[in-house]
PDB file of C-alpha atoms in Angstrom:
ATOM      1  CA  GLU F   1     -11.953  16.929   3.663  1.00  0.00           C
ATOM      2  CA  THR F   2      -9.267  16.716   1.015  1.00  0.00           C
ATOM      3  CA  GLY F   3      -7.538  13.441   0.336  1.00  0.00           C
ATOM      4  CA  VAL F   4      -3.876  12.728  -0.329  1.00  0.00           C
ATOM      5  CA  THR F   5      -2.486  14.649  -3.307  1.00  0.00           C
ATOM      6  CA  GLN F   6       0.682  13.642  -5.127  1.00  0.00           C
ATOM      7  CA  SER F   7       2.628  15.494  -7.800  1.00  0.00           C
ATOM      8  CA  PRO F   8       3.597  15.104 -10.507  1.00  0.00           C
ATOM      9  CA  THR F   9       1.385  12.258 -11.760  1.00  0.00           C
ATOM     10  CA  HIS F  10       3.927  11.089 -14.314  1.00  0.00           C
ATOM     11  CA  LEU F  11       7.521  11.879 -15.142  1.00  0.00           C
ATOM     12  CA  ILE F  12      10.404  10.526 -17.158  1.00  0.00           C
ATOM     13  CA  LYS F  13      13.999  10.815 -16.014  1.00  0.00           C
ATOM     14  CA  THR F  14      17.348   9.683 -17.317  1.00  0.00           C
ATOM     15  CA  ARG F  15      19.536   7.213 -15.454  1.00  0.00           C
ATOM     16  CA  GLY F  16      21.858   9.055 -13.053  1.00  0.00           C
ATOM     17  CA  GLN F  17      19.541  12.034 -12.588  1.00  0.00           C
ATOM     18  CA  GLN F  18      17.828  13.072  -9.375  1.00  0.00           C
ATOM     19  CA  VAL F  19      14.071  13.345  -8.787  1.00  0.00           C
ATOM     20  CA  THR F  20      11.794  14.897  -6.168  1.00  0.00           C
ATOM     21  CA  LEU F  21       8.238  13.694  -5.638  1.00  0.00           C
ATOM     22  CA  ARG F  22       5.717  15.583  -3.521  1.00  0.00           C
ATOM     23  CA  CYS F  23       2.833  14.608  -1.300  1.00  0.00           C
ATOM     24  CA  SER F  24       0.194  16.644   0.524  1.00  0.00           C
ATOM     25  CA  SER F  25      -1.335  14.667   3.346  1.00  0.00           C
ATOM     26  CA  GLN F  26      -5.032  14.365   4.087  1.00  0.00           C
ATOM     27  CA  SER F  27      -6.411  17.111   6.292  1.00  0.00           C
ATOM     28  CA  GLY F  28      -5.812  16.266   9.958  1.00  0.00           C
ATOM     29  CA  HIS F  29      -3.138  13.621   9.250  1.00  0.00           C
ATOM     30  CA  ASN F  30       0.359  14.146  10.677  1.00  0.00           C
ATOM     31  CA  THR F  31       2.218  11.099   9.367  1.00  0.00           C
ATOM     32  CA  VAL F  32       3.350  10.318   5.833  1.00  0.00           C
ATOM     33  CA  SER F  33       4.621   6.983   4.513  1.00  0.00           C
ATOM     34  CA  TRP F  34       6.131   6.327   1.090  1.00  0.00           C
ATOM     35  CA  TYR F  35       5.814   3.090  -0.878  1.00  0.00           C
ATOM     36  CA  GLN F  36       7.333   1.884  -4.150  1.00  0.00           C
ATOM     37  CA  GLN F  37       5.142  -0.303  -6.360  1.00  0.00           C
ATOM     38  CA  ALA F  38       6.917  -2.003  -9.255  1.00  0.00           C
ATOM     39  CA  LEU F  39       4.812  -3.287 -12.126  1.00  0.00           C
ATOM     40  CA  GLY F  40       2.914  -6.413 -11.143  1.00  0.00           C
ATOM     41  CA  GLN F  41       3.985  -6.205  -7.503  1.00  0.00           C
ATOM     42  CA  GLY F  42       2.524  -5.026  -4.249  1.00  0.00           C
ATOM     43  CA  PRO F  43       3.696  -1.780  -2.666  1.00  0.00           C
ATOM     44  CA  GLN F  44       7.002  -1.922  -0.768  1.00  0.00           C
ATOM     45  CA  PHE F  45       7.567   0.296   2.276  1.00  0.00           C
ATOM     46  CA  ILE F  46      10.302   2.910   1.767  1.00  0.00           C
ATOM     47  CA  PHE F  47      10.038   5.021   4.954  1.00  0.00           C
ATOM     48  CA  GLN F  48       7.686   6.914   7.217  1.00  0.00           C
ATOM     49  CA  TYR F  49       7.873  10.504   8.460  1.00  0.00           C
ATOM     50  CA  TYR F  50       6.335  11.633  11.725  1.00  0.00           C
ATOM     51  CA  ARG F  51       6.924  14.994  13.393  1.00  0.00           C
ATOM     52  CA  GLU F  52       9.332  15.894  10.585  1.00  0.00           C
ATOM     53  CA  GLU F  53      11.642  12.955  11.331  1.00  0.00           C
ATOM     54  CA  GLU F  54      12.186   9.610   9.648  1.00  0.00           C
ATOM     55  CA  ASN F  55      10.385   6.999  11.721  1.00  0.00           C
ATOM     56  CA  GLY F  56      11.253   3.650  10.233  1.00  0.00           C
ATOM     57  CA  ARG F  57      12.793   2.635   6.930  1.00  0.00           C
ATOM     58  CA  GLY F  58      12.419  -0.321   4.609  1.00  0.00           C
ATOM     59  CA  ASN F  59      15.107  -2.063   2.588  1.00  0.00           C
ATOM     60  CA  PHE F  60      16.023   0.904   0.399  1.00  0.00           C
ATOM     61  CA  PRO F  61      19.493   2.470  -0.079  1.00  0.00           C
ATOM     62  CA  PRO F  62      20.444   5.909   1.282  1.00  0.00           C
ATOM     63  CA  ARG F  63      19.971   7.517  -2.132  1.00  0.00           C
ATOM     64  CA  PHE F  64      16.262   7.380  -1.229  1.00  0.00           C
ATOM     65  CA  SER F  65      15.671  10.226   1.200  1.00  0.00           C
ATOM     66  CA  GLY F  66      12.765  12.310   2.353  1.00  0.00           C
ATOM     67  CA  LEU F  67      11.514  15.342   4.180  1.00  0.00           C
ATOM     68  CA  GLN F  68       8.409  16.261   6.090  1.00  0.00           C
ATOM     69  CA  PHE F  69       7.405  19.897   6.492  1.00  0.00           C
ATOM     70  CA  PRO F  70       5.593  21.639   9.378  1.00  0.00           C
ATOM     71  CA  ASN F  71       2.314  21.449   7.435  1.00  0.00           C
ATOM     72  CA  TYR F  72       2.852  17.627   7.298  1.00  0.00           C
ATOM     73  CA  SER F  73       3.411  17.551   3.539  1.00  0.00           C
ATOM     74  CA  SER F  74       6.359  15.473   2.394  1.00  0.00           C
ATOM     75  CA  GLU F  75       8.938  14.991  -0.334  1.00  0.00           C
ATOM     76  CA  LEU F  76      10.643  11.847  -1.570  1.00  0.00           C
ATOM     77  CA  ASN F  77      14.037  12.382  -3.174  1.00  0.00           C
ATOM     78  CA  VAL F  78      15.888   9.782  -5.188  1.00  0.00           C
ATOM     79  CA  ASN F  79      19.471  10.416  -6.282  1.00  0.00           C
ATOM     80  CA  ALA F  80      21.500   8.652  -8.966  1.00  0.00           C
ATOM     81  CA  LEU F  81      18.435   7.114 -10.570  1.00  0.00           C
ATOM     82  CA  GLU F  82      18.663   3.545 -11.812  1.00  0.00           C
ATOM     83  CA  LEU F  83      16.485   1.767 -14.347  1.00  0.00           C
ATOM     84  CA  ASP F  84      15.035  -0.407 -11.552  1.00  0.00           C
ATOM     85  CA  ASP F  85      13.707   2.716  -9.841  1.00  0.00           C
ATOM     86  CA  SER F  86      10.976   2.834 -12.490  1.00  0.00           C
ATOM     87  CA  ALA F  87       7.774   2.303 -10.521  1.00  0.00           C
ATOM     88  CA  LEU F  88       4.632   3.853  -9.099  1.00  0.00           C
ATOM     89  CA  TYR F  89       5.497   5.793  -5.939  1.00  0.00           C
ATOM     90  CA  LEU F  90       2.658   5.964  -3.461  1.00  0.00           C
ATOM     91  CA  CYS F  91       2.268   8.304  -0.537  1.00  0.00           C
ATOM     92  CA  ALA F  92       0.019   7.340   2.372  1.00  0.00           C
ATOM     93  CA  SER F  93      -0.981   9.707   5.136  1.00  0.00           C
ATOM     94  CA  SER F  94      -2.256   8.743   8.551  1.00  0.00           C
ATOM     95  CA  LEU F  95      -2.819  10.065  12.031  1.00  0.00           C
ATOM     96  CA  GLU F  96      -0.273   9.300  14.741  1.00  0.00           C
ATOM     97  CA  GLN F  97       1.879   6.898  12.718  1.00  0.00           C
ATOM     98  CA  GLY F  98      -1.119   4.898  11.525  1.00  0.00           C
ATOM     99  CA  ARG F  99      -1.482   2.787  14.619  1.00  0.00           C
ATOM    100  CA  GLY F 100      -3.216  -0.491  13.813  1.00  0.00           C
ATOM    101  CA  GLY F 101      -2.664  -0.001  10.116  1.00  0.00           C
ATOM    102  CA  TYR F 102      -6.232   0.928   9.345  1.00  0.00           C
ATOM    103  CA  GLY F 103      -5.764   4.677   9.231  1.00  0.00           C
ATOM    104  CA  TYR F 104      -3.732   4.955   6.016  1.00  0.00           C
ATOM    105  CA  THR F 105      -5.109   6.939   3.071  1.00  0.00           C
ATOM    106  CA  PHE F 106      -3.184   6.463  -0.158  1.00  0.00           C
ATOM    107  CA  GLY F 107      -2.698   8.979  -2.934  1.00  0.00           C
ATOM    108  CA  SER F 108      -2.972   8.065  -6.613  1.00  0.00           C
ATOM    109  CA  GLY F 109       0.780   7.915  -6.967  1.00  0.00           C
ATOM    110  CA  THR F 110       3.533   9.256  -9.209  1.00  0.00           C
ATOM    111  CA  ARG F 111       4.523   7.050 -12.124  1.00  0.00           C
ATOM    112  CA  LEU F 112       8.302   7.383 -12.550  1.00  0.00           C
ATOM    113  CA  THR F 113      10.002   6.038 -15.652  1.00  0.00           C
ATOM    114  CA  VAL F 114      13.810   5.947 -15.776  1.00  0.00           C
ATOM    115  CA  VAL F 115      15.339   5.596 -19.229  1.00  0.00           C
TER     116      VAL F 115
ATOM    117  CA  GLY N   1      11.730  -6.789   0.447  1.00  0.00           C
ATOM    118  CA  GLN N   2       9.285  -9.144   2.107  1.00  0.00           C
ATOM    119  CA  GLN N   3       5.976  -9.756   0.389  1.00  0.00           C
ATOM    120  CA  LEU N   4       3.132 -11.891   1.563  1.00  0.00           C
ATOM    121  CA  ASN N   5       2.090 -15.012  -0.370  1.00  0.00           C
ATOM    122  CA  GLN N   6      -1.185 -14.120  -2.025  1.00  0.00           C
ATOM    123  CA  SER N   7      -3.210 -16.471  -4.221  1.00  0.00           C
ATOM    124  CA  PRO N   8      -4.486 -16.822  -6.766  1.00  0.00           C
ATOM    125  CA  GLN N   9      -2.496 -14.401  -8.925  1.00  0.00           C
ATOM    126  CA  SER N  10      -5.495 -13.844 -11.185  1.00  0.00           C
ATOM    127  CA  MET N  11      -9.108 -14.919 -11.537  1.00  0.00           C
ATOM    128  CA  PHE N  12     -11.561 -14.794 -14.419  1.00  0.00           C
ATOM    129  CA  ILE N  13     -15.153 -15.235 -13.304  1.00  0.00           C
ATOM    130  CA  GLN N  14     -18.696 -14.695 -14.499  1.00  0.00           C
ATOM    131  CA  GLU N  15     -20.871 -11.999 -13.020  1.00  0.00           C
ATOM    132  CA  GLY N  16     -22.805 -13.362 -10.074  1.00  0.00           C
ATOM    133  CA  GLU N  17     -20.173 -15.881  -9.018  1.00  0.00           C
ATOM    134  CA  ASP N  18     -18.495 -15.872  -5.634  1.00  0.00           C
ATOM    135  CA  VAL N  19     -14.751 -15.255  -5.285  1.00  0.00           C
ATOM    136  CA  SER N  20     -12.241 -16.315  -2.670  1.00  0.00           C
ATOM    137  CA  MET N  21      -8.615 -15.272  -2.287  1.00  0.00           C
ATOM    138  CA  ASN N  22      -6.129 -15.763   0.511  1.00  0.00           C
ATOM    139  CA  CYS N  23      -2.879 -14.578   1.918  1.00  0.00           C
ATOM    140  CA  THR N  24      -0.229 -16.285   4.038  1.00  0.00           C
ATOM    141  CA  SER N  25       2.849 -15.091   5.852  1.00  0.00           C
ATOM    142  CA  SER N  26       5.835 -16.579   7.617  1.00  0.00           C
ATOM    143  CA  SER N  27       5.482 -13.838  10.233  1.00  0.00           C
ATOM    144  CA  ILE N  28       2.732 -13.042  12.703  1.00  0.00           C
ATOM    145  CA  PHE N  29       0.713  -9.892  12.160  1.00  0.00           C
ATOM    146  CA  ASN N  30      -1.444  -7.949  14.603  1.00  0.00           C
ATOM    147  CA  THR N  31      -3.639  -6.503  11.873  1.00  0.00           C
ATOM    148  CA  TRP N  32      -4.658  -7.801   8.470  1.00  0.00           C
ATOM    149  CA  LEU N  33      -5.972  -5.432   5.821  1.00  0.00           C
ATOM    150  CA  TRP N  34      -7.523  -5.917   2.402  1.00  0.00           C
ATOM    151  CA  TYR N  35      -7.213  -3.232  -0.280  1.00  0.00           C
ATOM    152  CA  LYS N  36      -8.513  -2.779  -3.834  1.00  0.00           C
ATOM    153  CA  GLN N  37      -6.514  -0.883  -6.448  1.00  0.00           C
ATOM    154  CA  ASP N  38      -8.020   0.379  -9.679  1.00  0.00           C
ATOM    155  CA  PRO N  39      -5.828   1.357 -12.658  1.00  0.00           C
ATOM    156  CA  GLY N  40      -4.096   4.680 -12.095  1.00  0.00           C
ATOM    157  CA  GLU N  41      -5.198   4.893  -8.484  1.00  0.00           C
ATOM    158  CA  GLY N  42      -3.784   4.136  -5.077  1.00  0.00           C
ATOM    159  CA  PRO N  43      -5.029   1.262  -2.903  1.00  0.00           C
ATOM    160  CA  VAL N  44      -8.357   1.791  -1.148  1.00  0.00           C
ATOM    161  CA  LEU N  45      -9.057   0.012   2.139  1.00  0.00           C
ATOM    162  CA  LEU N  46     -11.885  -2.545   1.999  1.00  0.00           C
ATOM    163  CA  ILE N  47     -11.706  -4.362   5.329  1.00  0.00           C
ATOM    164  CA  ALA N  48      -9.485  -4.227   8.434  1.00  0.00           C
ATOM    165  CA  LEU N  49      -9.121  -7.143  10.887  1.00  0.00           C
ATOM    166  CA  TYR N  50      -7.651  -6.741  14.354  1.00  0.00           C
ATOM    167  CA  LYS N  51      -8.042 -10.029  16.242  1.00  0.00           C
ATOM    168  CA  ALA N  52      -7.159 -13.635  15.484  1.00  0.00           C
ATOM    169  CA  GLY N  53     -10.280 -15.505  14.389  1.00  0.00           C
ATOM    170  CA  GLU N  54     -12.174 -12.300  13.620  1.00  0.00           C
ATOM    171  CA  LEU N  55     -14.683 -12.475  10.766  1.00  0.00           C
ATOM    172  CA  THR N  56     -15.737  -9.114   9.340  1.00  0.00           C
ATOM    173  CA  SER N  57     -18.108  -8.155   6.539  1.00  0.00           C
ATOM    174  CA  ASN N  58     -18.439  -5.044   4.409  1.00  0.00           C
ATOM    175  CA  GLY N  59     -21.416  -5.426   2.088  1.00  0.00           C
ATOM    176  CA  ARG N  60     -20.685  -8.347  -0.236  1.00  0.00           C
ATOM    177  CA  LEU N  61     -17.146  -8.669   1.122  1.00  0.00           C
ATOM    178  CA  THR N  62     -16.199 -10.943   4.019  1.00  0.00           C
ATOM    179  CA  ALA N  63     -12.707 -11.370   5.437  1.00  0.00           C
ATOM    180  CA  GLN N  64     -11.222 -13.439   8.234  1.00  0.00           C
ATOM    181  CA  PHE N  65      -8.109 -13.103  10.381  1.00  0.00           C
ATOM    182  CA  GLY N  66      -6.541 -16.557  10.713  1.00  0.00           C
ATOM    183  CA  ILE N  67      -6.184 -18.179  14.126  1.00  0.00           C
ATOM    184  CA  THR N  68      -2.414 -18.518  13.699  1.00  0.00           C
ATOM    185  CA  ARG N  69      -2.225 -14.778  12.837  1.00  0.00           C
ATOM    186  CA  LYS N  70      -0.239 -15.772   9.757  1.00  0.00           C
ATOM    187  CA  ASP N  71      -3.059 -15.859   7.226  1.00  0.00           C
ATOM    188  CA  SER N  72      -6.243 -14.198   6.058  1.00  0.00           C
ATOM    189  CA  PHE N  73      -8.836 -14.674   3.355  1.00  0.00           C
ATOM    190  CA  LEU N  74     -11.250 -12.438   1.471  1.00  0.00           C
ATOM    191  CA  ASN N  75     -14.531 -13.572  -0.063  1.00  0.00           C
ATOM    192  CA  ILE N  76     -16.624 -11.575  -2.508  1.00  0.00           C
ATOM    193  CA  SER N  77     -20.160 -12.806  -3.031  1.00  0.00           C
ATOM    194  CA  ALA N  78     -22.327 -12.288  -6.123  1.00  0.00           C
ATOM    195  CA  SER N  79     -19.616 -10.484  -8.089  1.00  0.00           C
ATOM    196  CA  ILE N  80     -20.481  -7.523 -10.313  1.00  0.00           C
ATOM    197  CA  PRO N  81     -18.483  -5.867 -13.115  1.00  0.00           C
ATOM    198  CA  SER N  82     -17.264  -3.031 -10.881  1.00  0.00           C
ATOM    199  CA  ASP N  83     -15.463  -5.591  -8.688  1.00  0.00           C
ATOM    200  CA  VAL N  84     -12.790  -5.711 -11.402  1.00  0.00           C
ATOM    201  CA  GLY N  85      -9.403  -4.630 -10.089  1.00  0.00           C
ATOM    202  CA  ILE N  86      -6.376  -5.792  -8.147  1.00  0.00           C
ATOM    203  CA  TYR N  87      -6.926  -6.928  -4.567  1.00  0.00           C
ATOM    204  CA  PHE N  88      -4.064  -6.753  -2.081  1.00  0.00           C
ATOM    205  CA  CYS N  89      -3.694  -8.163   1.367  1.00  0.00           C
ATOM    206  CA  ALA N  90      -1.460  -6.322   3.813  1.00  0.00           C
ATOM    207  CA  GLY N  91      -0.164  -7.138   7.255  1.00  0.00           C
ATOM    208  CA  HIS N  92       0.674  -4.728  10.035  1.00  0.00           C
ATOM    209  CA  SER N  93       2.833  -5.948  12.896  1.00  0.00           C
ATOM    210  CA  GLY N  94       2.859  -2.840  15.045  1.00  0.00           C
ATOM    211  CA  GLY N  95       6.202  -2.037  16.511  1.00  0.00           C
ATOM    212  CA  SER N  96       8.035   1.220  16.076  1.00  0.00           C
ATOM    213  CA  ASN N  97       7.626   1.992  12.382  1.00  0.00           C
ATOM    214  CA  TYR N  98       4.071   0.872  11.552  1.00  0.00           C
ATOM    215  CA  LYS N  99       4.866  -0.267   8.025  1.00  0.00           C
ATOM    216  CA  LEU N 100       2.441  -2.281   5.923  1.00  0.00           C
ATOM    217  CA  THR N 101       3.693  -5.465   4.239  1.00  0.00           C
ATOM    218  CA  PHE N 102       1.722  -6.232   1.078  1.00  0.00           C
ATOM    219  CA  GLY N 103       1.025  -9.313  -0.991  1.00  0.00           C
ATOM    220  CA  LYS N 104       1.615  -9.327  -4.755  1.00  0.00           C
ATOM    221  CA  GLY N 105      -2.064  -8.938  -5.482  1.00  0.00           C
ATOM    222  CA  THR N 106      -4.901 -10.860  -7.116  1.00  0.00           C
ATOM    223  CA  LEU N 107      -6.152  -9.540 -10.450  1.00  0.00           C
ATOM    224  CA  LEU N 108      -9.915 -10.059 -10.679  1.00  0.00           C
ATOM    225  CA  THR N 109     -11.738  -9.955 -14.004  1.00  0.00           C
ATOM    226  CA  VAL N 110     -15.527 -10.227 -14.046  1.00  0.00           C
ATOM    227  CA  ASN N 111     -17.254 -11.129 -17.293  1.00  0.00           C
ATOM    228  CA  PRO N 112     -20.727  -9.589 -17.544  1.00  0.00           C
TER     229      PRO N 112
END
């Protein structure tokens, strides 16, 4: 079975620009969660998508938005980029919202640098 | 956002030594998880704990779910060089959005 695939692996954007990050979930998983990991910190929950709808959101502003597609893949969009948005963005897929927390499989992440 | 209190921040040990790290929270969790993250990779699940007081092993790794449900620890016995990496605890409270709350991580360095 294929794992979680994220693209691109790295990118550099300018402050004020917009960015789209992509995630293909593990085969058989129908839920995707996004996390932001700043340097030297643990991952922070951004939001979760289940059945193509947002199903819970962390403490992130509305300029962070997402989509989930019928094939369960997902996009994370960030508008009006700020320098503090520089981080590793992790996608985690799971089955049925990851009940119990044990069913999450993380991708390798997208390293975003905002200059 | 909330992060769990994980200690120590870093450890430098000799190969063959045992390691212990712990995690505390002001909130109760229904599940405690321990992950390892290698450079350039996402976190990989090591151990999952589901009940207060539970003690679970995975090879040389042993973890416990605290009785108060607000803490957990991870032990690694007889460390080897490939144990190098960042170890994260994470709590899962259930509820409607199933998010994981992570600690800040423990950086483990093993000297051969």
